[in-house]
Amino acid sequence: MSQPYYLSTAISYPNGAPHVGHAYEAIAADVMARFQRGLGKDVYFQTGTDEHGLKMAQTAREQGLTPAELGAKMSSMFKTMADDLGITYDRFIRTTDADHHRAAQALWKKLEERGDLYLGRYEGWYSVRDEAFYNEDELFKSASGEKLSPHGTPVEWQVEETWFFNLSAYQQPLLDHIAANPDFIAPKSRRNEVVSFIEGGLRDLSVSRTSFDWGVPVPGSEDHVMYVWLDALTNYITGVGYPDGGERWDKYWPADCHLIGKDIIRFHAVYWPAFLMSAGIELPRQVYAHGFLLGEGGVKMSKSLGNVVDPMAMARRHGVDALRYYLLREVSFGQDGSVGEEGLVTRVNAELANSFGNLAQRTLSMIHKNLDGVIPAAGAEEADAALLEKVRVACEEQLPSHFEGWSFEKGIEAWLQAVYACNAYVDEMAPWALRKTDPERMAAVLGTLAAAIKPLAEAVLPVVPTGAQSVLDQLAAGEGGAPIAKPTPAFPRLEMKTEDA
Ligand code: MSP
C-alpha cells in the first residue's frame, strides 16, 4: 500500500478577487502534491475558501449582497483560478459546506466536554481585516495616531459576551510539543517567533461572537456564532471525514503539512494545535509558513502604485507554466520576494525557453531531420557517461531532496545546472558538424541528449506540467524505435506585453 500524504493550503477569504499571493500558495502546494505523487505516495490535497466572519459580512454589506451571495460568487473565482493554474486539489472545501458546519460544531462540543470553554465578556482590540484579537502591547500607532495591529490593519475596541477557550492551559503542552517535534513549525525562524509568542504568556481566547450572525452557530448557544478562525481551521479535519472517522480519516490524518503564509502562523501553530489537544486529536506533522510576495523593489503591491501582479492576466499572457516556474524559482521559499512581469519574462526566457526548451527542441529536431526520427542509443564515451551521471544526480538526488524540504528554488537550480551541462555538451560535441565527418558519433551524441532530456523533463514535471509533459510525449512517441514527429517547442519564448493578447 502506498504511503499517504495529506497537504493543505490555507483557505482564502473570498472577499475580493484572488491575487498573486493566493496563486503563489496554491502553486507551491500543487508542486509539492505532484512531487509527492511522483514519489508514489497516495496524496490528499485540499484547498478552498473561508467564508464566514465579520470581514465577509462587512464586504457583502458594502456590495449590497448577502454574505452567502458574496461567498458563492467570489469562491467560484478562487476555484476557477485553481483550475486554470493546474492545481490538482482533491477537494475544494468551502466553510459554508454542510459537512463543514457539522464538523465545526462537533469540534466545539469536544472542547466543551473537555471543560475548556467558559462564558465570559471580551473587552479588547479586534482587527476585522485580520479577524484577530490583539493585546494592547502588540499595537502601534500610525503617523496619524490611529492604533494599528502588528500587520498594519485598523483595530476596533470590542466589548461582547463570548465563549472563551482555555488557551492558557496549553502554554506548556504547546512548548513541549514544539520542543519534541523540531520540524513541527518550519522554517526555523517561524518556530522561534512562535516559541517567543507562547513564552510571552497565552491568554484565553474569545471563540464566539454575538454581535453578528454570519457563522456557524454555537451548539446550545444559538445567539453565538463560532469565531471565524475556530470554524476555518476545522476545515482541515472536515475534509478527511471528521467527526465520523472512517477510511479517509484513518489514512490521511494527521496531515503531513499545512502550507500557509507567514502572517497566519499564530493561528496554525498556537490556536489550532491547542484546539486539537483539547479535543484529543493528533496534531498535524508540520505547519510550513512561506513568505510574502512583494512588488518590484520590495514594496507592498497596491493598486495605487500600479505594481499589482494579477496572476490570471500573467497566466493568460505568458502561460501557466511560465507563471508557476517563475514564482517558485524567483523567490527563496520561506522568504519574502519581489515579483514582476519583466522579471518573469526575462527569467523564463533565459531558463526555460533558451535553456531547457531549446535543448529539447534542438535535440528532437536533429533526430527528426538527420536520423529519420529514430531516437538512437546513448553514447558510451566518458563525456557521455559523465553528462548522464550529472543529470541523474540532479534529477534523482538533488532536486528531490530540496523539494522534500520545500526549497523549490534550490531544487530548480540543481536541475538548471544539469540543463546547462547538457547545453555545454551540445556546443562541445557540435553534432551538426559530426553529421558529415562521423555520423555514428553524431547519433551517439543525440542519443545521450535524448537520454538526458527524459529525466530532466520528469524531474521538472511538477513545476511546469504542460511543457514537461509535451517533451515527454514527444520522446515517448519514439519508444520502441518508432520515428518521432517534427518537434513542437514545449517552452516558447515570451515577449513583454502590457495588454492582454
Ligand atoms: N482565511 C484565512 C486563512 C484561513 S486557513 C484556516 C486567510 N485568508 S487570506 O485570503 O487572507 O490568505 C490566504 C493565504 O494567502 C494565506 O496563507 C496568506 O498568507 C496568503 N497570502 C496572502 N497575501 C500574500 C502575499 N502577498 N504573498 C504570499 N502569500 C500571501 O488568511
PDB file of N, CA and C and ligand atoms in Angstrom, residues 10-13 19 21-22 24-25 50 229 232-233 235-236 260-264 268 290-293, ligand 1:
ATOM      1  N   ALA A  10      -3.889  27.199   3.050  1.00  0.00           N
ATOM      2  CA  ALA A  10      -4.854  27.990   3.812  1.00  0.00           C
ATOM      3  C   ALA A  10      -6.106  28.108   2.946  1.00  0.00           C
ATOM      4  N   ILE A  11      -7.242  28.320   3.575  1.00  0.00           N
ATOM      5  CA  ILE A  11      -8.440  28.605   2.782  1.00  0.00           C
ATOM      6  C   ILE A  11      -8.594  30.130   2.756  1.00  0.00           C
ATOM      7  N   SER A  12      -8.755  30.666   1.567  1.00  0.00           N
ATOM      8  CA  SER A  12      -8.712  32.122   1.391  1.00  0.00           C
ATOM      9  C   SER A  12     -10.041  32.787   1.714  1.00  0.00           C
ATOM     10  N   TYR A  13      -9.957  34.022   2.170  1.00  0.00           N
ATOM     11  CA  TYR A  13     -11.175  34.830   2.323  1.00  0.00           C
ATOM     12  C   TYR A  13     -11.603  35.274   0.929  1.00  0.00           C
ATOM     13  N   HIS A  19      -5.454  37.159  -5.624  1.00  0.00           N
ATOM     14  CA  HIS A  19      -4.272  37.875  -6.119  1.00  0.00           C
ATOM     15  C   HIS A  19      -3.089  36.922  -6.171  1.00  0.00           C
ATOM     16  N   GLY A  21      -0.575  36.419  -4.349  1.00  0.00           N
ATOM     17  CA  GLY A  21      -0.204  35.710  -3.116  1.00  0.00           C
ATOM     18  C   GLY A  21      -0.984  34.408  -2.983  1.00  0.00           C
ATOM     19  N   HIS A  22      -2.275  34.460  -3.322  1.00  0.00           N
ATOM     20  CA  HIS A  22      -3.094  33.244  -3.289  1.00  0.00           C
ATOM     21  C   HIS A  22      -2.611  32.238  -4.319  1.00  0.00           C
ATOM     22  N   TYR A  24       0.346  31.999  -5.551  1.00  0.00           N
ATOM     23  CA  TYR A  24       1.668  31.502  -5.126  1.00  0.00           C
ATOM     24  C   TYR A  24       1.523  30.303  -4.188  1.00  0.00           C
ATOM     25  N   GLU A  25       0.667  30.471  -3.191  1.00  0.00           N
ATOM     26  CA  GLU A  25       0.475  29.386  -2.224  1.00  0.00           C
ATOM     27  C   GLU A  25      -0.104  28.141  -2.898  1.00  0.00           C
ATOM     28  N   ASP A  50     -12.719  30.453   2.888  1.00  0.00           N
ATOM     29  CA  ASP A  50     -13.074  30.711   4.287  1.00  0.00           C
ATOM     30  C   ASP A  50     -14.130  31.818   4.265  1.00  0.00           C
ATOM     31  N   TRP A 229     -11.969  31.890  13.035  1.00  0.00           N
ATOM     32  CA  TRP A 229     -10.749  31.069  12.925  1.00  0.00           C
ATOM     33  C   TRP A 229     -10.953  29.658  13.468  1.00  0.00           C
ATOM     34  N   ALA A 232     -12.768  28.093  10.654  1.00  0.00           N
ATOM     35  CA  ALA A 232     -11.947  27.901   9.449  1.00  0.00           C
ATOM     36  C   ALA A 232     -10.898  26.805   9.626  1.00  0.00           C
ATOM     37  N   LEU A 233     -10.239  26.802  10.774  1.00  0.00           N
ATOM     38  CA  LEU A 233      -9.179  25.802  10.985  1.00  0.00           C
ATOM     39  C   LEU A 233      -9.732  24.379  10.933  1.00  0.00           C
ATOM     40  N   ASN A 235     -11.583  23.172   8.910  1.00  0.00           N
ATOM     41  CA  ASN A 235     -11.689  22.648   7.537  1.00  0.00           C
ATOM     42  C   ASN A 235     -10.706  21.507   7.287  1.00  0.00           C
ATOM     43  N   TYR A 236      -9.557  21.590   7.984  1.00  0.00           N
ATOM     44  CA  TYR A 236      -8.518  20.586   7.733  1.00  0.00           C
ATOM     45  C   TYR A 236      -8.964  19.182   8.151  1.00  0.00           C
ATOM     46  N   ILE A 260       0.959  27.471   4.690  1.00  0.00           N
ATOM     47  CA  ILE A 260       0.284  28.760   4.941  1.00  0.00           C
ATOM     48  C   ILE A 260       1.274  29.897   4.698  1.00  0.00           C
ATOM     49  N   GLY A 261       0.777  31.114   4.734  1.00  0.00           N
ATOM     50  CA  GLY A 261       1.654  32.286   4.692  1.00  0.00           C
ATOM     51  C   GLY A 261       2.069  32.682   6.102  1.00  0.00           C
ATOM     52  N   LYS A 262       3.157  33.418   6.185  1.00  0.00           N
ATOM     53  CA  LYS A 262       3.749  33.738   7.492  1.00  0.00           C
ATOM     54  C   LYS A 262       2.837  34.598   8.369  1.00  0.00           C
ATOM     55  N   ASP A 263       1.897  35.305   7.752  1.00  0.00           N
ATOM     56  CA  ASP A 263       1.022  36.187   8.541  1.00  0.00           C
ATOM     57  C   ASP A 263       0.021  35.415   9.397  1.00  0.00           C
ATOM     58  N   ILE A 264      -0.179  34.127   9.108  1.00  0.00           N
ATOM     59  CA  ILE A 264      -1.209  33.401   9.865  1.00  0.00           C
ATOM     60  C   ILE A 264      -0.611  32.224  10.639  1.00  0.00           C
ATOM     61  N   HIS A 268      -2.207  28.876  13.218  1.00  0.00           N
ATOM     62  CA  HIS A 268      -1.923  27.481  12.868  1.00  0.00           C
ATOM     63  C   HIS A 268      -0.978  26.778  13.825  1.00  0.00           C
ATOM     64  N   HIS A 290       5.234  30.017   4.328  1.00  0.00           N
ATOM     65  CA  HIS A 290       6.016  30.634   3.253  1.00  0.00           C
ATOM     66  C   HIS A 290       6.026  32.145   3.438  1.00  0.00           C
ATOM     67  N   GLY A 291       6.868  32.806   2.645  1.00  0.00           N
ATOM     68  CA  GLY A 291       6.987  34.259   2.747  1.00  0.00           C
ATOM     69  C   GLY A 291       5.948  34.991   1.915  1.00  0.00           C
ATOM     70  N   PHE A 292       6.115  36.290   1.847  1.00  0.00           N
ATOM     71  CA  PHE A 292       5.176  37.137   1.121  1.00  0.00           C
ATOM     72  C   PHE A 292       5.749  37.599  -0.204  1.00  0.00           C
ATOM     73  N   LEU A 293       4.901  37.654  -1.193  1.00  0.00           N
ATOM     74  CA  LEU A 293       5.297  38.222  -2.474  1.00  0.00           C
ATOM     75  C   LEU A 293       5.075  39.727  -2.418  1.00  0.00           C
TER      76      LEU A 293
HETATM   77  N1  MSP B   1      -8.835  32.835   5.622  1.00  0.00           N
HETATM   78  C1  MSP B   1      -7.548  32.932   6.196  1.00  0.00           C
HETATM   79  C2  MSP B   1      -6.871  31.567   6.265  1.00  0.00           C
HETATM   80  C3  MSP B   1      -7.645  30.505   6.989  1.00  0.00           C
HETATM   81  S1  MSP B   1      -6.798  28.971   6.989  1.00  0.00           S
HETATM   82  C4  MSP B   1      -7.657  28.036   8.065  1.00  0.00           C
HETATM   83  C5  MSP B   1      -6.673  33.872   5.373  1.00  0.00           C
HETATM   84  N2  MSP B   1      -7.079  34.120   4.116  1.00  0.00           N
HETATM   85  S2  MSP B   1      -6.331  35.097   3.105  1.00  0.00           S
HETATM   86  O1  MSP B   1      -7.138  35.096   1.908  1.00  0.00           O
HETATM   87  O2  MSP B   1      -6.085  36.357   3.713  1.00  0.00           O
HETATM   88  O3  MSP B   1      -4.939  34.460   2.796  1.00  0.00           O
HETATM   89  C6  MSP B   1      -4.852  33.167   2.244  1.00  0.00           C
HETATM   90  C7  MSP B   1      -3.385  32.757   2.123  1.00  0.00           C
HETATM   91  O4  MSP B   1      -2.728  33.612   1.178  1.00  0.00           O
HETATM   92  C8  MSP B   1      -2.620  32.891   3.435  1.00  0.00           C
HETATM   93  O5  MSP B   1      -1.783  31.769   3.651  1.00  0.00           O
HETATM   94  C9  MSP B   1      -1.805  34.135   3.231  1.00  0.00           C
HETATM   95  O6  MSP B   1      -0.611  34.153   3.952  1.00  0.00           O
HETATM   96  C10 MSP B   1      -1.516  34.063   1.748  1.00  0.00           C
HETATM   97  N3  MSP B   1      -1.165  35.366   1.209  1.00  0.00           N
HETATM   98  C11 MSP B   1      -1.923  36.492   1.205  1.00  0.00           C
HETATM   99  N4  MSP B   1      -1.203  37.503   0.641  1.00  0.00           N
HETATM  100  C12 MSP B   1       0.043  37.057   0.283  1.00  0.00           C
HETATM  101  C13 MSP B   1       1.153  37.599  -0.396  1.00  0.00           C
HETATM  102  N5  MSP B   1       1.208  38.865  -0.785  1.00  0.00           N
HETATM  103  N6  MSP B   1       2.184  36.760  -0.648  1.00  0.00           N
HETATM  104  C14 MSP B   1       2.150  35.425  -0.332  1.00  0.00           C
HETATM  105  N7  MSP B   1       1.112  34.900   0.303  1.00  0.00           N
HETATM  106  C15 MSP B   1       0.085  35.695   0.710  1.00  0.00           C
HETATM  107  O7  MSP B   1      -5.654  34.318   5.867  1.00  0.00           O
END
